[in-house]
């Protein structure tokens, strides 16, 4: 049985913030390279499936492309969360030198009880849509064969049953070889990246915790406001001469409640998910750094093994040269992905903070308008004799 959710209508997810005048200025930056793109992917139309053994959500993944490696110009398939997880694992196996975008956390986010609620499903849909768009925009990941399968195959089960990729086995071997070897030191540029990621994660984690406390306090304040407003209305029913201004105050507080509720929803649905995505992004980058360290450790171990052999060798063994090539490949890919990540981060946080500023301005403007509306009710009233 398929149950369509009310929020199945496609929603623009190019920006986590509002579409107000402040953010409209930023849209031109996002559209500059649209004409050069040859692959477009969107995630929409979430549906709830109720089966005998389980209940789950699937999402429609629509692909439009002019690339030669695709047999058709357009595809439409349905995928559930575990399919996206399979794709990410395959990308990590087959592209170990690249930064793989993070998926939204599998478990229900704090404060959300029902993982089938419209709010949770829509938040996840946006995150999954962004996940695929990150891959689509990547010059290497977007050409990965597993990504092609994910976008085009009607049934992924046959592909999921395939064994672990050869590259994955190779990296398990590298871990085994370097398990007892301690890396001398990271190159300075990669050590700086590691320090930056540690600090970045710490700062974002602090902002996330404070933002959650602010939202909690806003919701508690909202409960008080909802009890506060009706008191003035009840009071106005007891005193006829004051009924009009008291009813005005009650309505004003009601308008402020609505504005605060919208602000809290925006922070929960737009602000927090971006913070958490980048916290996960930083962890993904740290994992790539660790893989780079393992390859460097393997290379250093092989060099030491060669140096310990007394016989003269006219040249470095082939396996050492291959290992050196892997280190250089890792370094080049990691630096390129780090630069791309920094560019995306600047753009995303610019939009995020502009959106937050815009939403706060709107909130205070609505409250100001509400309170100003009752001033005429309190002025130029004849005194009671």
Coordinates of C-alpha atoms in Angstrom, one line a residue:
X1 CA 0.0 0.0 0.0
X2 CA 1.4 3.4 -1.0
X3 CA 0.4 6.5 0.8
X4 CA 1.3 9.8 -0.8
X5 CA 2.4 12.4 1.7
X6 CA 0.9 15.9 1.4
X7 CA 4.4 17.4 0.9
X8 CA 5.1 15.3 -2.2
X9 CA 5.1 18.4 -4.4
X10 CA 8.7 19.2 -5.6
X11 CA 10.2 22.0 -3.6
X12 CA 13.2 24.1 -4.6
X13 CA 16.1 23.1 -2.4
X14 CA 18.9 25.2 -4.0
X15 CA 19.0 27.3 -0.8
X16 CA 18.2 26.4 2.8
X17 CA 17.0 29.9 3.5
X18 CA 14.0 32.0 2.5
X19 CA 13.3 33.4 -1.0
X20 CA 13.2 37.0 0.2
X21 CA 14.8 40.0 -1.3
X22 CA 18.1 39.5 0.5
X23 CA 18.6 36.0 -0.9
X24 CA 17.3 36.9 -4.4
X25 CA 20.6 38.7 -4.8
X26 CA 22.5 35.5 -4.4
X27 CA 20.6 33.4 -6.9
X28 CA 22.6 34.7 -9.9
X29 CA 25.7 33.1 -8.5
X30 CA 24.0 29.7 -8.4
X31 CA 22.7 30.0 -12.0
X32 CA 26.0 31.0 -13.7
X33 CA 27.1 27.4 -14.6
X34 CA 23.6 26.0 -15.4
X35 CA 24.2 26.3 -19.1
X36 CA 27.3 24.2 -18.9
X37 CA 25.8 21.3 -16.9
X38 CA 24.9 18.1 -18.6
X39 CA 23.4 16.2 -15.6
X40 CA 20.5 17.2 -13.4
X41 CA 19.1 15.2 -10.5
X42 CA 16.2 15.9 -8.2
X43 CA 14.7 14.1 -5.2
X44 CA 11.0 14.6 -4.6
X45 CA 7.6 12.9 -4.1
X46 CA 8.1 11.0 -0.9
X47 CA 5.7 8.0 -0.4
X48 CA 5.0 5.9 2.6
X49 CA 4.9 2.1 2.0
X50 CA 3.2 -0.1 4.5
X51 CA 4.1 -3.8 4.2
X52 CA 3.6 -6.8 6.5
X53 CA 7.2 -6.8 7.8
X54 CA 8.1 -3.1 7.7
X55 CA 7.0 0.5 6.9
X56 CA 9.3 2.7 5.0
X57 CA 9.6 5.9 2.8
X58 CA 10.7 6.0 -0.8
X59 CA 11.6 9.0 -2.8
X60 CA 11.4 9.7 -6.5
X61 CA 14.8 10.3 -8.1
X62 CA 14.5 12.1 -11.5
X63 CA 17.5 12.4 -13.8
X64 CA 17.9 14.5 -17.0
X65 CA 21.1 14.3 -18.9
X66 CA 22.9 14.6 -22.3
X67 CA 25.9 12.4 -21.3
X68 CA 26.8 9.6 -23.7
X69 CA 27.2 7.0 -21.0
X70 CA 23.4 7.2 -20.3
X71 CA 21.2 5.2 -22.7
X72 CA 18.2 7.6 -22.2
X73 CA 17.9 11.3 -21.7
X74 CA 15.6 11.0 -18.7
X75 CA 15.1 8.5 -15.9
X76 CA 12.8 8.2 -12.9
X77 CA 13.3 5.7 -10.2
X78 CA 12.2 5.3 -6.6
X79 CA 14.8 4.9 -3.8
X80 CA 14.7 4.5 0.0
X81 CA 17.2 5.7 2.5
X82 CA 19.2 2.4 2.5
X83 CA 19.7 2.8 -1.3
X84 CA 21.3 6.1 -0.8
X85 CA 23.5 4.5 1.9
X86 CA 24.5 1.8 -0.5
X87 CA 25.5 4.4 -3.1
X88 CA 27.7 6.3 -0.5
X89 CA 29.4 3.1 0.6
X90 CA 30.1 2.2 -3.0
X91 CA 31.6 5.6 -3.7
X92 CA 33.8 5.3 -0.7
X93 CA 35.0 1.9 -1.9
X94 CA 35.7 2.9 -5.5
X95 CA 36.8 6.5 -5.0
X96 CA 38.9 6.3 -1.7
X97 CA 41.0 9.4 -2.6
X98 CA 37.9 11.7 -2.9
X99 CA 35.7 13.4 -0.3
X100 CA 32.2 11.7 -0.4
X101 CA 29.4 14.0 0.6
X102 CA 27.6 13.0 3.9
X103 CA 24.2 11.5 4.2
X104 CA 21.7 12.8 6.8
X105 CA 21.9 10.7 9.9
X106 CA 19.9 7.5 9.7
X107 CA 18.2 7.8 13.1
X108 CA 15.5 10.2 14.1
X109 CA 16.9 13.7 14.9
X110 CA 16.6 14.9 18.5
X111 CA 13.2 16.2 19.3
X112 CA 11.4 14.4 16.4
X113 CA 9.4 11.4 17.6
X114 CA 7.8 10.2 14.4
X115 CA 10.2 9.4 11.6
X116 CA 7.2 9.3 9.3
X117 CA 5.9 12.8 10.1
X118 CA 5.7 15.3 7.3
X119 CA 8.3 17.5 8.8
X120 CA 10.9 14.8 9.3
X121 CA 10.3 13.3 5.8
X122 CA 10.6 16.7 4.1
X123 CA 13.8 17.5 6.0
X124 CA 15.3 14.2 4.9
X125 CA 14.1 14.7 1.3
X126 CA 15.9 18.0 1.2
X127 CA 19.1 16.4 2.6
X128 CA 19.0 13.5 0.1
X129 CA 18.4 15.9 -2.7
X130 CA 21.4 18.0 -1.7
X131 CA 23.5 14.8 -1.3
X132 CA 22.8 13.8 -4.9
X133 CA 23.4 17.3 -6.2
X134 CA 26.8 17.4 -4.5
X135 CA 27.7 14.2 -6.3
X136 CA 26.3 15.5 -9.6
X137 CA 28.5 18.6 -9.4
X138 CA 31.7 16.6 -8.7
X139 CA 33.9 16.2 -11.8
X140 CA 34.9 12.6 -10.8
X141 CA 32.1 11.2 -8.6
X142 CA 29.4 12.1 -11.1
X143 CA 31.0 9.7 -13.6
X144 CA 31.2 6.8 -11.2
X145 CA 29.6 3.6 -12.5
X146 CA 27.7 3.0 -9.2
X147 CA 26.2 6.5 -9.4
X148 CA 25.0 5.6 -12.9
X149 CA 23.4 2.4 -11.6
X150 CA 21.8 4.2 -8.8
X151 CA 20.2 6.8 -11.1
X152 CA 19.0 4.3 -13.8
X153 CA 18.4 0.8 -12.4
X154 CA 14.8 0.0 -11.7
X155 CA 15.9 -2.6 -9.1
X156 CA 19.1 -2.2 -7.1
X157 CA 18.9 -5.6 -5.3
X158 CA 21.0 -7.4 -8.0
X159 CA 23.8 -4.8 -7.6
X160 CA 23.6 -4.9 -3.8
X161 CA 24.3 -8.6 -3.7
X162 CA 27.7 -8.2 -5.4
X163 CA 30.7 -8.6 -3.2
X164 CA 33.1 -6.1 -1.9
X165 CA 34.9 -4.2 -4.6
X166 CA 38.5 -5.0 -5.3
X167 CA 39.6 -1.5 -4.3
X168 CA 37.9 -1.9 -0.9
X169 CA 39.9 -5.2 -0.4
X170 CA 43.0 -3.3 -1.4
X171 CA 42.4 -0.7 1.3
X172 CA 41.8 -3.4 3.9
X173 CA 45.2 -4.8 2.9
X174 CA 46.8 -1.4 3.2
X175 CA 45.4 -1.1 6.7
X176 CA 46.8 -4.5 7.6
X177 CA 50.3 -3.7 6.2
X178 CA 50.5 -0.3 7.9
X179 CA 48.8 -1.4 11.2
X180 CA 52.0 -1.7 13.1
X181 CA 53.7 1.3 11.4
X182 CA 53.4 4.8 12.9
X183 CA 53.3 7.6 10.4
X184 CA 56.3 9.9 10.9
X185 CA 54.3 13.1 10.3
X186 CA 51.8 14.6 7.9
X187 CA 53.1 17.2 5.5
X188 CA 52.5 20.7 6.8
X189 CA 49.6 21.5 4.5
X190 CA 47.7 18.4 5.4
X191 CA 48.5 18.8 9.1
X192 CA 47.0 22.3 8.8
X193 CA 43.8 20.8 7.1
X194 CA 43.5 18.4 10.0
X195 CA 43.8 21.2 12.6
X196 CA 41.3 23.3 10.8
X197 CA 38.8 20.5 10.6
X198 CA 39.1 19.8 14.3
X199 CA 38.5 23.5 15.1
X200 CA 35.7 23.8 12.6
X201 CA 33.8 20.7 14.0
X202 CA 34.2 22.1 17.5
X203 CA 32.8 25.5 16.6
X204 CA 29.9 24.1 14.7
X205 CA 29.1 21.7 17.4
X206 CA 29.0 24.6 19.9
X207 CA 26.7 26.6 17.6
X208 CA 24.5 23.6 17.1
X209 CA 24.0 23.1 20.9
X210 CA 23.4 26.8 21.5
X211 CA 20.9 27.0 18.6
X212 CA 19.0 24.0 20.0
X213 CA 18.8 25.7 23.4
X214 CA 17.5 28.9 21.7
X215 CA 14.8 26.9 19.9
X216 CA 13.8 25.2 23.1
X217 CA 13.5 28.5 24.9
X218 CA 11.6 30.0 22.0
X219 CA 9.1 27.1 22.2
X220 CA 8.8 27.5 26.0
X221 CA 8.2 31.2 25.5
X222 CA 5.6 30.4 22.8
X223 CA 3.7 28.3 25.3
X224 CA 3.6 31.2 27.7
X225 CA 2.5 33.6 25.0
X226 CA -0.4 31.4 24.1
X227 CA -1.6 31.4 27.7
X228 CA -0.9 35.1 28.0
X229 CA -3.0 36.4 25.1
X230 CA -6.4 35.0 26.1
X231 CA -6.1 36.6 29.6
X232 CA -6.6 40.0 28.0
X233 CA -9.6 38.8 26.0
X234 CA -11.2 37.5 29.2
X235 CA -10.4 40.7 31.0
X236 CA -12.0 42.7 28.2
X237 CA -15.2 40.7 28.6
X238 CA -15.5 42.0 32.2
X239 CA -14.9 45.7 31.5
X240 CA -16.9 47.0 28.5
X241 CA -15.0 50.3 28.4
X242 CA -11.7 48.6 28.1
X243 CA -12.8 45.7 25.9
X244 CA -11.6 47.2 22.5
X245 CA -8.0 47.9 23.6
X246 CA -7.7 44.7 25.6
X247 CA -9.0 42.7 22.6
X248 CA -6.4 44.5 20.5
X249 CA -3.6 43.5 22.9
X250 CA -4.8 39.9 22.8
X251 CA -4.8 39.8 19.0
X252 CA -1.4 41.5 19.0
X253 CA 0.0 38.7 21.2
X254 CA -1.6 36.1 18.9
X255 CA 0.2 37.6 15.9
X256 CA 3.5 37.6 17.8
X257 CA 2.9 33.9 18.6
X258 CA 2.4 33.1 14.9
X259 CA 5.6 35.0 14.0
X260 CA 7.7 33.3 16.7
X261 CA 6.4 29.9 15.6
X262 CA 7.5 30.6 12.0
X263 CA 10.9 31.7 13.2
X264 CA 11.4 28.5 15.3
X265 CA 10.3 26.3 12.4
X266 CA 12.8 28.1 10.1
X267 CA 15.6 27.5 12.5
X268 CA 14.6 23.8 13.0
X269 CA 14.0 23.0 9.3
X270 CA 16.6 25.2 7.6
X271 CA 19.4 26.3 10.0
X272 CA 20.1 23.2 12.0
X273 CA 20.2 20.7 9.1
X274 CA 23.0 22.8 7.4
X275 CA 25.1 22.9 10.6
X276 CA 24.7 19.1 11.0
X277 CA 25.5 18.4 7.4
X278 CA 28.8 20.3 7.7
X279 CA 29.7 18.6 10.9
X280 CA 29.3 15.3 9.1
X281 CA 31.2 16.8 6.1
X282 CA 34.1 17.5 8.4
X283 CA 34.1 14.0 9.7
X284 CA 34.1 12.7 6.1
X285 CA 37.1 14.8 5.3
X286 CA 38.9 13.6 8.4
X287 CA 38.3 10.0 7.2
X288 CA 39.9 10.8 3.8
X289 CA 42.9 12.3 5.6
X290 CA 43.3 9.1 7.6
X291 CA 43.2 7.0 4.4
X292 CA 45.9 9.4 3.0
X293 CA 48.0 8.8 6.1
X294 CA 47.6 5.0 5.7
X295 CA 49.0 5.2 2.1
X296 CA 51.8 7.4 3.2
X297 CA 52.6 5.0 6.0
X298 CA 52.7 2.1 3.6
X299 CA 55.1 4.1 1.3
X300 CA 57.4 5.0 4.3
X301 CA 57.4 1.3 5.4
X302 CA 58.3 0.1 1.9
X303 CA 61.1 2.7 1.7
X304 CA 62.5 1.6 5.1
X305 CA 62.4 -2.0 4.0
X306 CA 64.4 -1.2 0.9
X307 CA 66.9 0.8 2.9
X308 CA 67.5 -2.1 5.3
X309 CA 68.5 -4.5 2.4
X310 CA 72.3 -4.3 1.9
X311 CA 72.5 -5.3 -1.7
X312 CA 72.8 -2.4 -4.2
X313 CA 69.8 -1.7 -6.2
X314 CA 70.1 0.5 -9.3
X315 CA 66.6 1.9 -8.9
X316 CA 63.6 2.0 -6.6
X317 CA 61.4 -1.2 -6.8
X318 CA 58.3 -1.0 -8.8
X319 CA 55.9 -1.5 -5.9
X320 CA 57.5 1.4 -4.1
X321 CA 57.0 3.6 -7.1
X322 CA 53.4 2.6 -7.4
X323 CA 52.9 3.3 -3.7
X324 CA 54.5 6.8 -4.2
X325 CA 52.1 7.4 -7.1
X326 CA 49.1 6.5 -4.9
X327 CA 50.4 9.0 -2.3
X328 CA 50.7 11.8 -4.9
X329 CA 47.3 10.9 -6.3
X330 CA 45.8 11.1 -2.9
X331 CA 47.4 14.4 -2.2
X332 CA 46.2 15.9 -5.5
X333 CA 42.6 14.7 -5.1
X334 CA 42.4 15.7 -1.5
X335 CA 43.6 19.2 -2.1
X336 CA 41.2 19.6 -5.1
X337 CA 38.2 18.3 -3.0
X338 CA 39.2 20.5 -0.1
X339 CA 39.2 23.6 -2.3
X340 CA 35.8 22.6 -3.8
X341 CA 34.4 22.0 -0.3
X342 CA 35.6 25.4 1.0
X343 CA 34.0 27.1 -2.0
X344 CA 30.7 25.3 -1.3
X345 CA 30.9 26.0 2.4
X346 CA 31.4 29.8 1.8
X347 CA 28.4 29.9 -0.5
X348 CA 26.2 27.7 1.7
X349 CA 27.0 29.6 4.9
X350 CA 26.5 33.0 3.2
X351 CA 23.0 31.9 2.1
X352 CA 22.4 30.4 5.6
X353 CA 23.4 33.5 7.5
X354 CA 21.6 35.8 5.1
X355 CA 18.5 33.7 5.4
X356 CA 18.7 33.7 9.2
X357 CA 19.2 37.5 9.2
X358 CA 16.2 37.9 6.9
X359 CA 14.0 35.7 9.0
X360 CA 14.8 37.5 12.2
X361 CA 14.1 40.9 10.4
X362 CA 10.8 39.6 9.3
X363 CA 9.9 38.3 12.8
X364 CA 10.7 41.6 14.5
X365 CA 8.9 43.6 11.7
X366 CA 5.7 41.4 12.2
X367 CA 5.9 42.0 16.0
X368 CA 6.5 45.7 15.5
X369 CA 3.5 46.0 13.1
X370 CA 1.3 44.1 15.6
X371 CA 2.1 46.3 18.5
X372 CA 1.9 49.5 16.4
X373 CA -1.6 48.4 15.4
X374 CA -3.0 48.8 18.9
X375 CA -1.6 52.3 19.5
X376 CA -4.6 54.0 17.9
X377 CA -6.9 52.1 20.2
X378 CA -5.1 53.6 23.2
X379 CA -5.0 57.2 22.0
X380 CA -7.5 60.0 21.7
X381 CA -10.0 58.3 23.9
X382 CA -12.4 60.6 25.8
X383 CA -11.8 60.4 29.5
X384 CA -14.6 58.7 31.5
X385 CA -16.4 61.2 33.8

